[in-house]
Every structure is written in C-alpha cells, then in structure tokens.
Coordinates of N, CA, C and O and ligand atoms in Angstrom, one line a residue:
M25 N -43.6 -49.1 -109.4 CA -42.5 -49.9 -108.9 C -42.8 -51.4 -109.0 O -43.9 -51.8 -108.6
A26 N -41.8 -52.1 -109.6 CA -42.0 -53.6 -109.8 C -42.1 -54.3 -108.4 O -41.5 -53.9 -107.5
E27 N -42.9 -55.3 -108.4 CA -43.1 -56.1 -107.2 C -41.9 -56.9 -106.9 O -41.4 -57.6 -107.7
Q28 N -41.5 -56.9 -105.6 CA -40.3 -57.7 -105.1 C -40.7 -59.2 -105.0 O -41.8 -59.5 -104.5
P29 N -39.9 -60.1 -105.6 CA -40.3 -61.6 -105.4 C -40.2 -61.9 -103.9 O -39.4 -61.3 -103.2
S30 N -41.1 -62.9 -103.5 CA -41.1 -63.2 -102.1 C -39.8 -64.0 -101.7 O -39.3 -63.8 -100.6
N31 N -39.2 -64.7 -102.6 CA -37.9 -65.4 -102.3 C -36.8 -64.4 -102.3 O -36.5 -63.8 -103.3
P32 N -36.2 -64.2 -101.1 CA -35.1 -63.2 -101.0 C -34.0 -63.4 -101.9 O -33.3 -62.5 -102.3
L33 N -33.7 -64.7 -102.3 CA -32.6 -65.0 -103.2 C -32.8 -64.5 -104.6 O -31.9 -64.3 -105.4
L34 N -34.1 -64.3 -105.0 CA -34.4 -63.8 -106.3 C -34.6 -62.3 -106.4 O -34.8 -61.8 -107.5
R35 N -34.5 -61.6 -105.3 CA -34.6 -60.2 -105.3 C -33.3 -59.5 -106.0 O -32.2 -60.1 -105.8
P36 N -33.5 -58.5 -106.7 CA -32.4 -57.8 -107.3 C -31.4 -57.4 -106.2 O -31.8 -57.0 -105.1
L37 N -30.1 -57.5 -106.5 CA -29.1 -57.1 -105.5 C -28.4 -55.9 -105.9 O -28.4 -55.5 -107.0
A38 N -27.7 -55.3 -104.9 CA -27.0 -54.1 -105.1 C -25.8 -54.4 -106.1 O -25.4 -55.6 -106.1
D39 N -25.3 -53.5 -106.7 CA -24.2 -53.7 -107.7 C -23.0 -54.4 -107.0 O -22.7 -54.2 -105.9
G40 N -22.5 -55.4 -107.8 CA -21.3 -56.1 -107.3 C -21.6 -57.3 -106.5 O -20.7 -58.1 -106.1
I41 N -22.9 -57.5 -106.2 CA -23.2 -58.7 -105.4 C -23.9 -59.8 -106.4 O -24.8 -59.5 -107.1
V42 N -23.3 -61.0 -106.4 CA -23.7 -62.0 -107.3 C -24.9 -62.8 -106.7 O -24.8 -63.2 -105.5
P43 N -26.0 -63.0 -107.4 CA -27.1 -63.7 -106.9 C -26.7 -65.2 -106.6 O -25.8 -65.7 -107.3
A44 N -27.3 -65.8 -105.6 CA -27.0 -67.1 -105.1 C -27.1 -68.1 -106.2 O -26.3 -69.1 -106.3
E45 N -28.1 -68.0 -107.1 CA -28.3 -69.0 -108.1 C -27.2 -69.0 -109.1 O -26.8 -70.0 -109.7
V46 N -26.6 -67.8 -109.4 CA -25.5 -67.7 -110.3 C -24.3 -68.4 -109.7 O -23.5 -69.1 -110.3
I47 N -24.1 -68.1 -108.4 CA -23.0 -68.8 -107.7 C -23.1 -70.3 -107.7 O -22.2 -71.0 -108.0
A48 N -24.3 -70.8 -107.5 CA -24.6 -72.2 -107.5 C -24.3 -72.8 -108.9 O -23.7 -73.9 -109.0
R49 N -24.7 -72.1 -109.9 CA -24.5 -72.6 -111.3 C -23.0 -72.6 -111.6 O -22.5 -73.6 -112.1
T50 N -22.3 -71.5 -111.2 CA -20.8 -71.5 -111.4 C -20.1 -72.6 -110.7 O -19.2 -73.3 -111.2
E51 N -20.5 -72.8 -109.4 CA -19.8 -73.8 -108.6 C -20.1 -75.2 -109.2 O -19.2 -76.0 -109.2
K52 N -21.3 -75.4 -109.7 CA -21.6 -76.7 -110.3 C -20.7 -76.9 -111.5 O -20.2 -78.0 -111.7
R53 N -20.5 -75.9 -112.3 CA -19.7 -76.0 -113.5 C -18.2 -76.3 -113.2 O -17.6 -77.2 -113.7
W54 N -17.7 -75.6 -112.2 CA -16.3 -75.8 -111.7 C -16.2 -77.2 -111.2 O -15.1 -77.9 -111.3
L55 N -17.2 -77.7 -110.5 CA -17.2 -79.0 -109.9 C -17.0 -80.1 -111.0 O -16.2 -81.0 -110.9
M56 N -17.8 -79.8 -112.1 CA -17.7 -80.8 -113.2 C -16.4 -80.7 -113.9 O -15.8 -81.7 -114.3
I57 N -15.8 -79.5 -114.0 CA -14.5 -79.3 -114.6 C -13.4 -80.0 -113.8 O -12.6 -80.8 -114.3
M58 N -13.5 -79.8 -112.5 CA -12.5 -80.5 -111.6 C -12.6 -82.0 -111.6 O -11.6 -82.7 -111.6
T59 N -13.8 -82.5 -111.7 CA -14.0 -83.9 -111.7 C -13.4 -84.5 -113.0 O -12.7 -85.5 -113.1
A60 N -13.7 -83.7 -114.1 CA -13.1 -84.1 -115.4 C -11.6 -84.1 -115.4 O -10.9 -85.0 -115.9
M61 N -11.0 -83.1 -114.7 CA -9.5 -83.0 -114.7 C -9.0 -84.2 -113.9 O -8.0 -84.8 -114.2
L62 N -9.6 -84.5 -112.7 CA -9.2 -85.7 -111.9 C -9.2 -86.9 -112.8 O -8.3 -87.8 -112.7
G63 N -10.3 -87.1 -113.5 CA -10.5 -88.3 -114.4 C -9.4 -88.3 -115.4 O -8.8 -89.4 -115.6
V64 N -9.0 -87.2 -116.0 CA -7.9 -87.2 -117.0 C -6.6 -87.6 -116.4 O -5.9 -88.4 -116.9
M65 N -6.4 -87.0 -115.2 CA -5.1 -87.3 -114.5 C -5.0 -88.8 -114.1 O -3.9 -89.4 -114.3
M66 N -6.1 -89.3 -113.6 CA -6.1 -90.8 -113.3 C -5.8 -91.6 -114.5 O -5.1 -92.6 -114.5
A67 N -6.4 -91.2 -115.6 CA -6.3 -91.9 -116.9 C -4.8 -91.9 -117.3 O -4.3 -92.9 -117.8
I68 N -4.2 -90.7 -117.2 CA -2.8 -90.5 -117.5 C -1.9 -91.5 -116.7 O -1.0 -92.2 -117.3
V69 N -2.2 -91.6 -115.4 CA -1.4 -92.5 -114.6 C -1.5 -93.9 -115.0 O -0.6 -94.7 -115.2
V70 N -2.8 -94.3 -115.3 CA -3.0 -95.7 -115.6 C -2.4 -96.0 -117.0 O -1.7 -97.0 -117.2
V71 N -2.7 -95.1 -118.0 CA -2.2 -95.4 -119.4 C -0.7 -95.4 -119.4 O -0.1 -96.3 -120.0
T72 N 0.0 -94.4 -118.8 CA 1.5 -94.4 -118.8 C 2.0 -95.6 -118.1 O 3.1 -96.2 -118.4
G73 N 1.4 -96.0 -117.0 CA 1.8 -97.2 -116.2 C 1.8 -98.5 -117.0 O 2.7 -99.2 -117.0
I74 N 0.7 -98.6 -117.8 CA 0.6 -99.8 -118.6 C 1.4 -99.7 -119.9 O 2.2 -100.6 -120.2
A75 N 1.3 -98.6 -120.6 CA 2.0 -98.4 -121.9 C 3.5 -98.3 -121.7 O 4.3 -98.8 -122.5
G76 N 3.9 -97.6 -120.6 CA 5.3 -97.5 -120.4 C 5.9 -98.6 -119.6 O 7.1 -98.6 -119.3
A77 N 5.1 -99.6 -119.3 CA 5.6 -100.9 -118.6 C 6.5 -100.5 -117.4 O 7.6 -100.9 -117.3
L78 N 5.9 -99.7 -116.5 CA 6.6 -99.4 -115.3 C 6.9 -100.7 -114.5 O 6.0 -101.5 -114.4
H79 N 8.0 -100.8 -113.9 CA 8.4 -102.0 -113.3 C 9.4 -101.8 -112.1 O 9.9 -100.6 -112.0
P80 N 9.8 -102.8 -111.4 CA 10.8 -102.5 -110.3 C 12.1 -102.0 -110.9 O 12.3 -102.1 -112.1
S81 N 12.9 -101.4 -110.0 CA 14.2 -100.8 -110.4 C 15.1 -101.9 -110.9 O 16.1 -102.2 -110.3
S82 N 14.8 -102.4 -112.1 CA 15.7 -103.4 -112.7 C 15.3 -103.5 -114.2 O 14.4 -102.7 -114.6
N83 N 15.9 -104.4 -114.9 CA 15.5 -104.5 -116.3 C 14.5 -105.7 -116.4 O 14.4 -106.3 -117.4
V84 N 13.7 -105.9 -115.3 CA 12.8 -107.0 -115.2 C 13.5 -108.3 -115.5 O 13.0 -109.3 -116.0
E85 N 14.8 -108.3 -115.1 CA 15.6 -109.5 -115.2 C 15.3 -110.3 -113.9 O 15.5 -109.7 -112.8
V86 N 14.8 -111.5 -114.0 CA 14.5 -112.2 -112.7 C 15.6 -113.2 -112.4 O 16.3 -113.6 -113.3
V87 N 15.7 -113.4 -111.1 CA 16.7 -114.4 -110.7 C 16.1 -115.1 -109.4 O 15.3 -114.4 -108.7
D88 N 16.5 -116.3 -109.2 CA 15.9 -117.0 -108.1 C 16.7 -116.7 -106.8 O 17.9 -117.1 -106.7
P89 N 16.2 -116.0 -105.9 CA 17.0 -115.5 -104.7 C 17.4 -116.7 -103.8 O 18.3 -116.5 -103.0
T90 N 16.8 -117.9 -103.9 CA 17.1 -119.0 -103.0 C 18.3 -119.8 -103.5 O 18.9 -120.6 -102.8
T91 N 18.7 -119.6 -104.8 CA 19.9 -120.4 -105.3 C 21.0 -119.5 -105.8 O 21.8 -119.9 -106.6
L92 N 21.1 -118.2 -105.3 CA 22.1 -117.3 -105.8 C 23.5 -117.9 -105.7 O 24.3 -117.7 -106.6
H93 N 23.8 -118.5 -104.5 CA 25.1 -119.0 -104.3 C 25.4 -120.3 -105.0 O 26.5 -120.8 -105.0
L94 N 24.4 -120.9 -105.5 CA 24.6 -122.3 -106.1 C 24.8 -122.3 -107.6 O 25.6 -123.1 -108.1
Q95 N 24.1 -121.4 -108.3 CA 24.2 -121.4 -109.7 C 24.0 -120.0 -110.3 O 23.4 -119.1 -109.7
G96 N 24.5 -119.8 -111.6 CA 24.2 -118.6 -112.3 C 25.2 -117.5 -112.0 O 26.3 -117.7 -111.5
E97 N 24.8 -116.3 -112.4 CA 25.7 -115.1 -112.4 C 26.3 -114.8 -111.0 O 27.4 -114.2 -110.9
F98 N 25.5 -115.0 -110.0 CA 25.9 -114.5 -108.7 C 26.5 -115.6 -107.8 O 26.5 -115.4 -106.6
V99 N 27.1 -116.6 -108.4 CA 27.9 -117.5 -107.5 C 29.1 -116.8 -107.0 O 29.5 -115.8 -107.6
E100 N 29.6 -117.3 -105.8 CA 30.6 -116.5 -105.1 C 31.8 -116.1 -106.0 O 32.3 -115.0 -105.9
S101 N 32.2 -117.1 -106.8 CA 33.5 -116.9 -107.6 C 33.3 -115.8 -108.7 O 34.2 -115.3 -109.2
N102 N 32.0 -115.4 -108.9 CA 31.7 -114.5 -110.0 C 31.4 -113.1 -109.4 O 31.1 -112.1 -110.2
L103 N 31.5 -113.0 -108.1 CA 31.1 -111.7 -107.5 C 32.3 -110.7 -107.5 O 33.5 -111.1 -107.7
G104 N 32.1 -109.4 -107.4 CA 33.2 -108.4 -107.4 C 33.3 -107.8 -108.8 O 32.4 -107.8 -109.6
T105 N 34.5 -107.3 -109.1 CA 34.7 -106.5 -110.3 C 35.3 -107.4 -111.4 O 36.3 -108.1 -111.2
A106 N 34.6 -107.4 -112.6 CA 35.1 -108.2 -113.7 C 35.4 -107.2 -114.8 O 34.7 -106.3 -115.0
I107 N 36.5 -107.5 -115.6 CA 36.9 -106.6 -116.7 C 36.2 -107.2 -118.0 O 36.4 -108.4 -118.3
E108 N 35.5 -106.3 -118.7 CA 34.9 -106.7 -119.9 C 35.8 -106.6 -121.1 O 36.8 -105.8 -121.0
P109 N 35.6 -107.2 -122.2 CA 36.5 -107.1 -123.4 C 36.6 -105.7 -123.9 O 37.7 -105.3 -124.4
D110 N 35.6 -104.9 -123.7 CA 35.7 -103.5 -124.2 C 36.4 -102.5 -123.3 O 36.4 -101.3 -123.5
G111 N 36.9 -103.1 -122.2 CA 37.6 -102.2 -121.2 C 36.8 -101.7 -120.1 O 37.3 -101.2 -119.1
S112 N 35.5 -101.8 -120.2 CA 34.6 -101.4 -119.1 C 34.6 -102.5 -118.0 O 35.2 -103.5 -118.2
V113 N 34.1 -102.2 -116.9 CA 34.0 -103.2 -115.8 C 32.6 -103.4 -115.4 O 31.7 -102.5 -115.4
T114 N 32.3 -104.6 -114.9 CA 31.0 -105.0 -114.3 C 31.3 -105.5 -112.9 O 32.2 -106.3 -112.6
V115 N 30.5 -104.9 -112.0 CA 30.6 -105.3 -110.6 C 29.3 -106.0 -110.2 O 28.2 -105.5 -110.4
R116 N 29.5 -107.2 -109.7 CA 28.3 -108.0 -109.2 C 28.4 -108.1 -107.7 O 29.4 -108.4 -107.1
I117 N 27.2 -107.7 -107.1 CA 27.2 -107.7 -105.6 C 25.8 -108.3 -105.2 O 24.8 -108.1 -105.8
I118 N 25.9 -109.1 -104.1 CA 24.7 -109.6 -103.4 C 24.5 -108.7 -102.2 O 25.4 -108.5 -101.4
A119 N 23.2 -108.3 -102.0 CA 22.9 -107.6 -100.7 C 22.1 -108.6 -99.9 O 21.2 -109.3 -100.4
E120 N 22.5 -108.7 -98.6 CA 21.8 -109.6 -97.7 C 21.9 -109.1 -96.3 O 22.8 -108.3 -96.0
Q121 N 20.9 -109.5 -95.5 CA 20.9 -109.0 -94.1 C 22.2 -109.5 -93.4 O 22.4 -110.7 -93.3
Y122 N 23.1 -108.7 -92.9 CA 23.2 -107.2 -93.1 C 24.6 -106.9 -93.7 O 25.4 -106.3 -93.0
D123 N 24.8 -107.3 -94.9 CA 26.0 -107.0 -95.6 C 25.9 -107.0 -97.1 O 24.9 -107.5 -97.6
F124 N 26.8 -106.3 -97.7 CA 27.0 -106.5 -99.1 C 28.1 -107.5 -99.4 O 29.1 -107.5 -98.7
V125 N 27.9 -108.4 -100.3 CA 28.9 -109.4 -100.6 C 29.4 -109.2 -102.1 O 28.5 -109.3 -103.0
P126 N 30.6 -108.9 -102.3 CA 31.7 -108.6 -101.4 C 31.5 -107.2 -100.7 O 30.8 -106.4 -101.2
R127 N 32.2 -107.1 -99.5 CA 31.9 -105.9 -98.8 C 32.7 -104.7 -99.4 O 32.3 -103.5 -99.2
C128 N 33.7 -104.9 -100.1 CA 34.5 -103.8 -100.8 C 34.8 -104.3 -102.2 O 35.3 -105.4 -102.4
V129 N 34.6 -103.4 -103.1 CA 35.0 -103.7 -104.5 C 35.9 -102.6 -105.0 O 35.8 -101.4 -104.6
R130 N 36.8 -102.9 -105.9 CA 37.7 -101.9 -106.5 C 37.4 -101.7 -107.9 O 37.2 -102.7 -108.7
V131 N 37.3 -100.5 -108.3 CA 37.0 -100.2 -109.8 C 38.0 -99.1 -110.2 O 38.6 -98.4 -109.5
P132 N 38.3 -99.1 -111.6 CA 39.1 -98.0 -112.1 C 38.4 -96.7 -112.3 O 37.2 -96.7 -112.5
A133 N 39.2 -95.6 -112.1 CA 38.6 -94.3 -112.3 C 38.3 -94.0 -113.8 O 39.0 -94.7 -114.7
A134 N 37.4 -93.1 -114.1 CA 37.2 -92.6 -115.5 C 36.9 -93.8 -116.5 O 37.4 -93.8 -117.6
T135 N 36.2 -94.8 -116.0 CA 35.9 -96.0 -116.8 C 34.4 -96.3 -116.6 O 33.9 -96.2 -115.5
P136 N 33.7 -96.7 -117.7 CA 32.3 -97.1 -117.5 C 32.2 -98.3 -116.5 O 32.9 -99.3 -116.7
V137 N 31.4 -98.1 -115.5 CA 31.2 -99.2 -114.5 C 29.7 -99.6 -114.5 O 28.9 -98.7 -114.5
K138 N 29.5 -100.9 -114.6 CA 28.1 -101.4 -114.5 C 28.0 -102.2 -113.2 O 28.7 -103.1 -113.0
F139 N 27.1 -101.7 -112.4 CA 26.8 -102.5 -111.1 C 25.6 -103.4 -111.4 O 24.5 -102.9 -111.9
R140 N 25.7 -104.6 -111.1 CA 24.6 -105.6 -111.1 C 24.4 -106.1 -109.7 O 25.3 -106.7 -109.2
L141 N 23.2 -105.9 -109.2 CA 23.0 -106.3 -107.8 C 21.7 -107.1 -107.7 O 20.7 -106.9 -108.4
T142 N 21.7 -107.9 -106.7 CA 20.4 -108.6 -106.3 C 20.4 -108.9 -104.8 O 21.5 -108.8 -104.2
S143 N 19.3 -109.2 -104.3 CA 19.2 -109.5 -102.9 C 18.9 -110.9 -102.6 O 18.2 -111.6 -103.4
A144 N 19.4 -111.4 -101.5 CA 19.2 -112.8 -101.1 C 18.0 -113.0 -100.2 O 17.5 -114.1 -99.9
D145 N 17.5 -111.8 -99.7 CA 16.4 -112.0 -98.7 C 15.4 -110.9 -98.8 O 14.3 -111.1 -99.5
V146 N 15.6 -109.7 -98.3 CA 14.6 -108.6 -98.3 C 15.0 -107.5 -99.2 O 16.1 -107.5 -99.8
V147 N 14.2 -106.4 -99.3 CA 14.6 -105.3 -100.1 C 15.7 -104.5 -99.4 O 15.6 -104.1 -98.2
H148 N 16.8 -104.2 -100.1 CA 17.8 -103.4 -99.6 C 18.0 -102.2 -100.6 O 17.3 -102.1 -101.6
G149 N 18.8 -101.2 -100.2 CA 19.0 -100.1 -101.1 C 20.5 -99.9 -101.4 O 21.3 -100.3 -100.5
F150 N 20.9 -99.4 -102.5 CA 22.3 -99.3 -102.9 C 22.5 -97.8 -103.4 O 21.8 -97.4 -104.3
L151 N 23.4 -97.1 -102.7 CA 23.6 -95.7 -103.1 C 25.1 -95.5 -103.1 O 25.8 -95.8 -102.2
L152 N 25.6 -94.9 -104.1 CA 27.0 -94.5 -104.2 C 27.1 -93.0 -104.2 O 26.7 -92.3 -105.2
P153 N 27.5 -92.4 -103.1 CA 27.5 -90.9 -102.9 C 28.3 -90.2 -104.1 O 29.3 -90.8 -104.6
D154 N 27.8 -89.1 -104.5 CA 28.4 -88.2 -105.5 C 28.4 -88.8 -106.9 O 29.1 -88.4 -107.8
T155 N 27.5 -89.8 -107.1 CA 27.3 -90.4 -108.4 C 25.8 -90.5 -108.7 O 25.0 -90.1 -107.8
N156 N 25.5 -90.9 -109.9 CA 24.0 -91.1 -110.2 C 23.5 -92.5 -109.7 O 22.4 -92.8 -110.0
V157 N 24.3 -93.2 -109.0 CA 23.9 -94.5 -108.5 C 23.0 -94.5 -107.3 O 23.5 -94.1 -106.3
N158 N 21.8 -95.0 -107.5 CA 20.9 -95.0 -106.3 C 19.7 -95.9 -106.8 O 19.0 -95.6 -107.7
T159 N 19.7 -97.1 -106.2 CA 18.7 -98.1 -106.6 C 18.2 -98.9 -105.5 O 18.9 -99.1 -104.5
M160 N 17.0 -99.4 -105.6 CA 16.5 -100.4 -104.7 C 17.0 -101.8 -105.2 O 17.2 -102.0 -106.4
V161 N 17.3 -102.7 -104.2 CA 17.7 -104.0 -104.6 C 16.6 -105.0 -104.1 O 16.5 -105.2 -102.9
V162 N 15.9 -105.5 -105.0 CA 14.7 -106.3 -104.7 C 14.9 -107.7 -104.9 O 15.5 -108.1 -106.0
P163 N 14.6 -108.6 -103.9 CA 14.9 -110.0 -104.1 C 14.0 -110.5 -105.3 O 12.9 -110.1 -105.5
G164 N 14.7 -111.4 -106.1 CA 14.0 -111.9 -107.3 C 14.3 -111.1 -108.6 O 14.0 -111.6 -109.7
F165 N 14.9 -109.9 -108.4 CA 15.2 -109.1 -109.6 C 16.7 -108.7 -109.6 O 17.3 -108.6 -108.5
V166 N 17.2 -108.4 -110.8 CA 18.6 -107.9 -110.8 C 18.5 -106.4 -111.1 O 17.9 -106.0 -112.1
A167 N 19.0 -105.6 -110.2 CA 19.1 -104.2 -110.4 C 20.4 -103.8 -111.1 O 21.4 -104.3 -110.7
E168 N 20.3 -103.0 -112.2 CA 21.5 -102.7 -112.9 C 21.6 -101.2 -113.0 O 20.7 -100.5 -113.4
V169 N 22.8 -100.6 -112.6 CA 23.0 -99.2 -112.7 C 24.4 -99.0 -113.3 O 25.3 -99.7 -113.1
R170 N 24.5 -97.9 -114.1 CA 25.8 -97.6 -114.8 C 26.3 -96.3 -114.3 O 25.5 -95.3 -114.2
T171 N 27.6 -96.2 -114.2 CA 28.2 -94.9 -113.8 C 29.6 -94.9 -114.2 O 30.1 -95.8 -114.9
S172 N 30.3 -93.8 -113.8 CA 31.7 -93.7 -114.1 C 32.2 -92.8 -112.9 O 31.7 -91.8 -112.6
C173 N 33.3 -93.3 -112.2 CA 33.8 -92.6 -111.1 C 34.9 -91.6 -111.5 O 35.9 -92.0 -112.2
A174 N 34.7 -90.3 -111.2 CA 35.6 -89.3 -111.7 C 37.1 -89.5 -111.3 O 38.0 -89.6 -112.2
G175 N 37.3 -89.6 -110.1 CA 38.7 -89.7 -109.6 C 38.9 -90.8 -108.6 O 37.9 -91.3 -108.0
P176 N 40.2 -91.1 -108.3 CA 40.5 -92.1 -107.2 C 39.9 -91.6 -105.9 O 39.8 -90.4 -105.6
G177 N 39.5 -92.6 -105.1 CA 39.0 -92.3 -103.8 C 38.2 -93.5 -103.2 O 38.1 -94.5 -103.8
E178 N 37.8 -93.3 -102.0 CA 37.0 -94.3 -101.3 C 35.6 -93.9 -101.1 O 35.3 -92.8 -100.6
Y179 N 34.7 -94.7 -101.5 CA 33.3 -94.4 -101.4 C 32.6 -95.3 -100.4 O 32.9 -96.5 -100.5
A180 N 31.8 -94.8 -99.5 CA 31.0 -95.7 -98.7 C 29.7 -95.9 -99.3 O 29.1 -94.9 -99.7
M181 N 29.2 -97.1 -99.3 CA 27.9 -97.4 -99.9 C 26.9 -97.8 -98.8 O 27.0 -99.0 -98.3
P182 N 26.0 -96.9 -98.3 CA 25.1 -97.3 -97.3 C 23.9 -98.0 -97.9 O 23.5 -97.7 -99.0
C183 N 23.4 -99.0 -97.1 CA 22.1 -99.5 -97.5 C 21.0 -98.5 -97.1 O 21.1 -98.0 -96.0
H184 N 20.2 -98.1 -98.0 CA 19.3 -97.0 -97.6 C 17.8 -97.4 -97.7 O 16.9 -96.6 -97.8
E185 N 17.6 -98.7 -97.5 CA 16.2 -99.2 -97.5 C 16.1 -100.0 -96.1 O 16.9 -100.9 -95.9
F186 N 15.2 -99.6 -95.3 CA 15.2 -100.3 -94.0 C 15.0 -101.8 -94.1 O 14.0 -102.2 -94.7
C187 N 15.9 -102.6 -93.7 CA 15.9 -104.0 -93.9 C 15.9 -104.9 -92.7 O 16.0 -106.1 -92.8
G188 N 15.8 -104.2 -91.5 CA 15.8 -105.0 -90.3 C 16.7 -104.4 -89.2 O 17.1 -103.3 -89.4
L189 N 16.9 -105.1 -88.1 CA 17.6 -104.6 -87.0 C 19.0 -104.1 -87.3 O 19.5 -103.2 -86.7
G190 N 19.7 -104.8 -88.2 CA 21.1 -104.5 -88.5 C 21.2 -103.5 -89.6 O 22.3 -103.2 -90.1
H191 N 20.1 -102.9 -90.1 CA 20.2 -102.0 -91.2 C 21.2 -100.9 -91.2 O 21.9 -100.7 -92.1
Q192 N 21.3 -100.2 -90.0 CA 22.2 -99.1 -89.9 C 23.6 -99.5 -90.0 O 24.5 -98.6 -90.3
A193 N 23.9 -100.7 -89.9 CA 25.3 -101.2 -89.9 C 25.7 -101.8 -91.3 O 26.7 -102.3 -91.5
M194 N 24.7 -101.7 -92.2 CA 24.9 -102.3 -93.5 C 25.6 -101.4 -94.5 O 24.9 -100.5 -95.1
W195 N 26.9 -101.5 -94.6 CA 27.7 -100.6 -95.4 C 28.6 -101.4 -96.3 O 29.0 -102.5 -95.9
A196 N 28.9 -100.9 -97.5 CA 29.9 -101.5 -98.3 C 30.8 -100.4 -98.8 O 30.5 -99.2 -98.5
H197 N 31.9 -100.8 -99.5 CA 32.8 -99.7 -99.9 C 33.2 -100.0 -101.4 O 33.3 -101.1 -101.8
V198 N 33.4 -98.9 -102.1 CA 34.0 -98.9 -103.4 C 35.3 -98.2 -103.3 O 35.4 -97.0 -102.9
S199 N 36.4 -98.8 -103.8 CA 37.7 -98.2 -103.8 C 38.0 -97.9 -105.2 O 38.1 -98.8 -106.1
V200 N 38.1 -96.6 -105.6 CA 38.4 -96.2 -106.9 C 39.9 -96.0 -107.1 O 40.4 -95.1 -106.4
V201 N 40.5 -96.7 -108.0 CA 42.0 -96.5 -108.2 C 42.2 -95.9 -109.5 O 41.4 -96.0 -110.4
P202 N 43.4 -95.3 -109.7 CA 43.7 -94.7 -111.1 C 43.6 -95.8 -112.1 O 43.9 -96.9 -111.9
K203 N 43.1 -95.3 -113.3 CA 42.9 -96.3 -114.4 C 44.1 -97.1 -114.8 O 44.0 -98.3 -115.0
D204 N 45.3 -96.5 -114.8 CA 46.5 -97.2 -115.2 C 46.9 -98.2 -114.1 O 47.7 -99.1 -114.4
R205 N 46.5 -98.1 -112.9 CA 46.9 -99.0 -111.9 C 46.0 -100.2 -111.8 O 46.3 -101.2 -111.2
F206 N 44.8 -100.1 -112.4 CA 43.8 -101.1 -112.2 C 44.2 -102.5 -112.8 O 44.0 -103.5 -112.1
P207 N 44.7 -102.5 -114.0 CA 45.0 -103.9 -114.6 C 45.9 -104.7 -113.8 O 45.9 -105.9 -113.8
A208 N 46.8 -104.0 -113.0 CA 47.8 -104.8 -112.2 C 47.1 -105.4 -110.9 O 47.8 -106.2 -110.3
Q209 N 45.8 -105.1 -110.6 CA 45.2 -105.6 -109.4 C 44.9 -107.1 -109.6 O 44.4 -107.5 -110.7
S210 N 45.2 -107.9 -108.6 CA 44.8 -109.3 -108.7 C 43.3 -109.4 -108.5 O 42.7 -108.5 -107.9
P211 N 42.7 -110.6 -108.9 CA 41.3 -110.8 -108.6 C 40.9 -110.6 -107.1 O 39.9 -110.0 -106.8
R212 N 41.8 -111.0 -106.2 CA 41.5 -110.9 -104.8 C 41.5 -109.4 -104.4 O 40.6 -109.0 -103.6
E213 N 42.4 -108.6 -105.0 CA 42.4 -107.2 -104.7 C 41.2 -106.5 -105.2 O 40.7 -105.6 -104.6
R214 N 40.7 -106.9 -106.4 CA 39.6 -106.3 -107.0 C 38.3 -106.6 -106.2 O 37.4 -105.8 -106.2
T215 N 38.2 -107.8 -105.6 CA 36.9 -108.1 -105.0 C 36.9 -107.9 -103.5 O 35.9 -108.0 -102.8
S216 N 38.1 -107.6 -102.8 CA 38.1 -107.5 -101.4 C 38.8 -106.2 -101.0 O 38.8 -105.9 -99.8
C217 N 39.4 -105.5 -101.9 CA 40.1 -104.2 -101.7 C 41.4 -104.6 -100.8 O 41.9 -103.7 -100.2
A218 N 41.8 -105.8 -100.9 CA 43.0 -106.2 -100.1 C 44.2 -105.5 -100.8 O 44.2 -105.3 -102.0
T219 N 45.3 -105.3 -100.1 CA 46.5 -104.8 -100.7 C 47.5 -105.9 -100.6 O 47.7 -106.5 -99.6
E220 N 48.1 -106.1 -101.8 CA 49.1 -107.2 -101.8 C 50.5 -106.7 -102.3 O 50.5 -105.6 -102.9
Ligands
CUA27 CU1 20.0 -103.6 -96.1 CU2 19.1 -101.7 -95.0

C-alpha cells in the first residue's frame, strides 16, 4: 500500500471531490479571465467615448447663456414657432428658472418640427409626452430635437431635471393645430397660443 502524503491536501480523495490545489489553480485562471474581461470593457467605454465623440445632448453648438436676450438666435423676437421655406417649422425656446419662454407654442400637426432649446441659468429638462422628444437643456449649449405631432391636441411639457425650488411648477405647453389651420395663425398666436 502506497504511503499517504503528510499534507492532507495532497492525499487522494474519494471520487467526485476536487483537490484543493486544482480548485486554487482554476480560481486563479478565472480571476485572470475576469480581470481581462473588465479591462476589455473599460477599454470599450474609453475608446467609444473618444472615437464616438460623446457629448452633451446637443450638437455641440455653443451659445453664451449670459447674452441670450441681447443677441443671436434666442433674442425674444425670434422665440416661438417659425415657418421654414420647406414647410417644416422650428420652435425656439429658452428654459430658465422657473419657466419656459415662451410658455406655450403652437405647431401644425403632421409636420416636421424642430425644437431648439437652451438654458439661461441651470440644467433643465424638456419632455414632450407621447413623442420621441426628451432632452436635457444645458446652459451654454443648444439642444436640438426633431419630431412630428400626429394629431391636434394640447401637450404639457414638464421640466424633468431638478432645477431648484420652483422645479415642480415649471411647465410649458405645445398646442398642436390641424395643418391647414396653421398658416392662418398670427405670429402672436403661434408664440403664445393666444386666440384672436
Ligand atoms: Cu427647470 Cu426643473
């Protein structure tokens, strides 16, 4: 009969029981594989972040948040819904504590709509229920989202980024009117939802 090793870990084991050194070797291999997988995943995050140029929810269009009302695209007279030569519309809105300016905009149904938003102070959120529109509005950047509203109706637009004590009261509205009724709307009706 062969002599038993003095180290109990090296003694032959009953069938089905794996010796401790085999377990240690296997665990070490799996540890190396897991570390390599973590390294690969970290590398994917870094490489796609740099190569894909991940950036704030905008087209990296910058704008000076301190002079919005004085010059450029977001002066007061340029806010609200504008009709483009191709028949689509562009809506320009400023988000600020604790309101959207203008508070209500009117857009035609079944028409491409481009929202361009920026913030005058802190980060706000812009969400149009039942559409694909959902973006952060970051000061210093112009957020642009495109959609098309299926039918006439009134949409409430909540600010969904906590922006201060008045956050929960920060709502705006989009009034969607039938496409054929839209051209008859005056600029005041388009930017304030007034009825004339
Ligand atoms: Cu603006 Cu919350």
